[in-house]
Coordinates of C-alpha atoms in Angstrom, one line a residue:
Chain A
D6 CA -12.2 91.0 -155.9
T7 CA -14.3 92.5 -153.2
G8 CA -13.8 89.8 -150.6
V9 CA -11.6 89.8 -147.5
S10 CA -8.0 89.4 -148.2
Q11 CA -5.1 88.3 -146.0
N12 CA -1.4 88.4 -146.4
P13 CA 0.8 86.5 -146.3
R14 CA -1.1 83.2 -146.9
H15 CA 1.7 81.2 -145.3
K16 CA 4.5 82.2 -142.9
I17 CA 7.3 80.0 -141.5
T18 CA 9.4 81.6 -138.8
K19 CA 11.8 80.6 -136.1
R20 CA 10.9 80.7 -132.4
G21 CA 11.6 84.2 -131.0
Q22 CA 11.1 86.1 -134.2
N23 CA 8.3 88.7 -134.7
V24 CA 5.7 88.3 -137.4
T25 CA 3.0 90.6 -138.7
F26 CA -0.1 89.7 -140.7
R27 CA -2.4 92.0 -142.7
C28 CA -6.1 91.9 -143.3
D29 CA -8.0 93.9 -145.8
P30 CA -11.7 93.8 -145.1
I31 CA -14.6 94.4 -147.5
S32 CA -14.5 98.1 -148.1
E33 CA -17.9 99.2 -146.6
H34 CA -17.6 97.0 -143.5
N35 CA -17.1 98.8 -140.3
R36 CA -16.2 95.7 -138.2
L37 CA -13.1 93.6 -138.4
Y38 CA -12.4 90.5 -136.4
W39 CA -9.4 88.3 -135.7
Y40 CA -9.6 84.6 -134.9
R41 CA -7.1 81.8 -134.4
Q42 CA -7.8 78.2 -135.4
T43 CA -5.7 75.2 -134.5
L44 CA -5.9 71.8 -136.0
G45 CA -9.2 70.1 -135.3
Q46 CA -10.7 73.0 -133.5
G47 CA -13.1 75.8 -134.5
P48 CA -11.9 79.3 -134.7
E49 CA -11.4 81.1 -131.4
F50 CA -12.1 84.8 -131.1
L51 CA -9.1 87.0 -130.5
T52 CA -10.1 90.6 -130.9
Y53 CA -12.3 92.9 -132.9
F54 CA -12.6 96.5 -134.1
Q55 CA -15.5 98.8 -134.8
N56 CA -13.9 101.3 -137.3
E57 CA -10.6 102.1 -135.7
A58 CA -11.5 101.3 -132.1
Q59 CA -10.5 98.0 -130.7
L60 CA -13.5 97.0 -128.6
E61 CA -12.5 93.8 -127.1
K62 CA -9.6 91.5 -126.6
S63 CA -9.8 87.8 -125.6
R64 CA -7.7 86.5 -122.8
L65 CA -6.1 84.3 -125.5
L66 CA -4.4 87.5 -126.7
S67 CA -1.3 87.6 -124.6
D68 CA 1.0 90.6 -124.2
R69 CA 3.0 89.3 -127.2
F70 CA 0.0 89.9 -129.5
S71 CA -1.0 93.3 -130.7
A72 CA -3.6 94.3 -133.3
E73 CA -4.2 97.7 -134.9
R74 CA -6.6 99.2 -137.4
P75 CA -5.2 102.7 -137.7
K76 CA -7.5 104.2 -140.3
G77 CA -10.5 102.0 -139.8
S78 CA -9.7 100.1 -143.0
F79 CA -7.0 97.4 -143.0
S80 CA -5.8 95.7 -139.8
T81 CA -2.5 94.2 -138.7
L82 CA -1.9 91.5 -136.2
E83 CA 1.6 91.3 -134.8
I84 CA 3.1 88.5 -132.7
Q85 CA 6.3 89.3 -130.9
R86 CA 8.8 86.6 -129.7
T87 CA 6.9 83.8 -131.4
E88 CA 6.5 80.5 -129.6
Q89 CA 5.8 77.1 -131.1
G90 CA 2.3 77.2 -129.5
D91 CA 1.5 80.2 -131.8
S92 CA 1.5 77.9 -134.8
A93 CA -2.1 78.1 -136.1
M94 CA -4.3 79.5 -138.8
Y95 CA -5.1 83.2 -138.2
L96 CA -8.4 84.2 -139.7
C97 CA -9.7 87.7 -140.3
A98 CA -13.4 88.5 -140.9
S99 CA -15.4 91.6 -141.5
S100 CA -19.0 92.7 -141.2
F101 CA -21.2 95.7 -141.2
S102 CA -23.0 96.5 -138.0
R103 CA -25.5 99.3 -137.4
T104 CA -25.1 99.3 -133.7
T105 CA -22.7 98.3 -131.0
G106 CA -25.1 95.6 -129.9
S107 CA -25.1 92.5 -132.0
A108 CA -28.8 92.6 -132.8
F109 CA -28.1 94.1 -136.2
T110 CA -24.8 92.5 -136.9
E111 CA -24.8 91.0 -140.3
T112 CA -22.9 88.0 -141.6
Q113 CA -19.2 87.9 -141.0
Y114 CA -17.2 87.3 -144.2
F115 CA -13.9 85.5 -143.7
G116 CA -10.6 85.8 -145.5
P117 CA -8.5 82.8 -146.6
G118 CA -6.4 83.0 -143.5
T119 CA -2.7 83.1 -142.8
R120 CA -1.1 79.8 -141.7
L121 CA 1.7 80.3 -139.3
L122 CA 4.3 77.7 -138.5
V123 CA 6.8 78.4 -135.8
L124 CA 9.8 76.2 -135.8
Chain B
K22 CA -20.1 80.2 -120.3
Q23 CA -21.4 79.6 -123.7
E24 CA -20.3 76.3 -125.3
V25 CA -21.1 75.1 -128.8
T26 CA -21.0 71.4 -129.5
Q27 CA -21.2 69.7 -132.8
I28 CA -22.2 66.0 -133.2
P29 CA -21.0 63.9 -134.9
A30 CA -17.3 64.9 -135.1
A31 CA -17.0 63.1 -138.4
L32 CA -19.5 61.5 -140.8
S33 CA -19.2 59.5 -144.0
V34 CA -22.2 58.8 -146.2
P35 CA -22.8 57.6 -149.7
E36 CA -23.5 60.1 -152.4
G37 CA -27.2 60.9 -152.8
E38 CA -28.2 60.5 -149.2
N39 CA -29.8 63.2 -147.2
L40 CA -28.1 64.0 -143.9
V41 CA -28.4 66.1 -140.8
L42 CA -25.6 67.8 -138.9
N43 CA -26.3 68.9 -135.3
C44 CA -25.2 71.9 -133.3
S45 CA -26.1 72.5 -129.7
F46 CA -25.4 75.5 -127.5
T47 CA -25.6 75.9 -123.7
D48 CA -26.9 79.4 -123.4
S49 CA -30.1 80.2 -125.3
A50 CA -29.4 83.9 -125.1
I51 CA -27.9 84.1 -128.6
Y52 CA -28.6 86.4 -131.4
N53 CA -27.7 84.7 -134.6
L54 CA -26.7 81.2 -135.5
Q55 CA -24.5 80.7 -138.6
W56 CA -23.3 77.7 -140.5
F57 CA -20.0 77.7 -142.3
R58 CA -18.2 75.4 -144.6
Q59 CA -14.4 75.0 -144.4
D60 CA -12.3 73.2 -147.0
P61 CA -8.9 71.8 -145.9
G62 CA -6.4 74.6 -145.3
K63 CA -8.9 77.2 -146.4
G64 CA -10.9 80.0 -144.8
L65 CA -14.6 79.9 -143.9
T66 CA -17.5 80.2 -146.4
S67 CA -20.8 81.3 -145.0
L68 CA -23.6 78.9 -145.8
L69 CA -26.6 80.2 -143.8
L70 CA -27.3 82.8 -141.2
I71 CA -30.4 82.4 -139.0
Q72 CA -31.3 85.6 -137.1
S73 CA -32.7 85.5 -133.7
S74 CA -36.3 86.1 -134.8
Q75 CA -36.1 83.3 -137.4
R76 CA -36.5 79.6 -137.1
E77 CA -34.9 78.5 -140.4
Q78 CA -33.2 79.5 -143.5
T79 CA -32.9 77.7 -146.9
S80 CA -30.4 77.9 -149.7
G81 CA -30.5 75.4 -152.5
R82 CA -30.0 71.9 -151.0
L83 CA -29.3 73.3 -147.6
N84 CA -31.7 74.0 -144.8
A85 CA -30.8 75.2 -141.4
S86 CA -33.1 75.4 -138.4
L87 CA -32.8 77.1 -135.0
D88 CA -34.6 76.2 -131.8
K89 CA -33.3 78.6 -129.2
S90 CA -35.4 77.1 -126.4
S91 CA -33.8 73.7 -126.7
G92 CA -30.4 75.2 -127.6
R93 CA -30.2 73.3 -130.9
S94 CA -29.6 74.0 -134.6
T95 CA -29.5 71.5 -137.5
L96 CA -28.1 71.7 -141.0
Y97 CA -29.9 69.5 -143.4
I98 CA -28.2 68.6 -146.7
A99 CA -30.3 67.0 -149.3
A100 CA -29.1 64.7 -152.1
S101 CA -25.4 64.9 -150.9
Q102 CA -22.7 65.2 -153.5
P103 CA -18.9 64.5 -153.3
G104 CA -18.4 68.2 -153.6
D105 CA -20.1 68.6 -150.2
S106 CA -17.2 67.0 -148.5
A107 CA -15.7 69.5 -146.1
T108 CA -15.8 70.5 -142.4
Y109 CA -19.0 72.2 -141.4
L110 CA -18.9 74.7 -138.5
C111 CA -21.7 76.3 -136.6
A112 CA -21.2 79.5 -134.8
A113 CA -23.4 81.3 -132.1
Y114 CA -23.5 85.1 -132.0
L115 CA -23.6 86.2 -128.4
R116 CA -25.1 89.4 -127.0
D117 CA -21.6 90.8 -126.2
D118 CA -20.8 90.7 -130.0
K119 CA -18.6 87.6 -129.8
I120 CA -19.0 84.5 -131.9
I121 CA -18.4 81.1 -130.4
F122 CA -17.7 78.3 -132.8
G123 CA -18.1 74.6 -132.5
K124 CA -15.3 72.2 -133.4
G125 CA -17.0 71.2 -136.6
T126 CA -18.2 68.1 -138.3
R127 CA -15.9 66.6 -140.9
L128 CA -18.2 65.3 -143.7
H129 CA -17.0 62.9 -146.4
I130 CA -19.4 62.0 -149.2
L131 CA -18.5 58.7 -150.8
P132 CA -18.8 58.6 -154.6

């Protein structure tokens, strides 16, 4: 399977616990994105990487959230001290971009998502 | 601030009908416009990507158009089938490399 994969697919945790999600992008893609989607809403941008560099973080990404892409391949998204408001679907996407400007950005391919429920 | 709006929020049509889903964006300075399909509890499947220099894209029974000057895109689905039932999302690619999504249109095709 050469698509984007995410693990785990589902996570239930208690408020205050830390959770970590993993995303494996399509192998030749140099860009990796994280989004959050709540019920009835479209996905909202959280952050993205070009290779191993984190280029932008949304204001939605509070200090409790951290994302890494250490070797420019897979990425992890960690949420510390989870709150009930963190319950959402966390989506990862990857793409190949020839430049840092989006003029040549190609289609983003999305993974199946990780559904988080904070009790 | 770029906003993406999709109308209607929900739509039910009998099988076999042709239908149009609408997407509008407030800032015409976008690069690409992409339509996705999302099944309940699942990730996003790309349907069509219209690049900035293009006005439309077609794939099978789907046709998407883009009019940047009016800030609109439409997704046309011909001869709808029950398997087309899903949420359809449009997304605008901005010049700062972000993507802004609409809230989606929930489509239900009645057998």
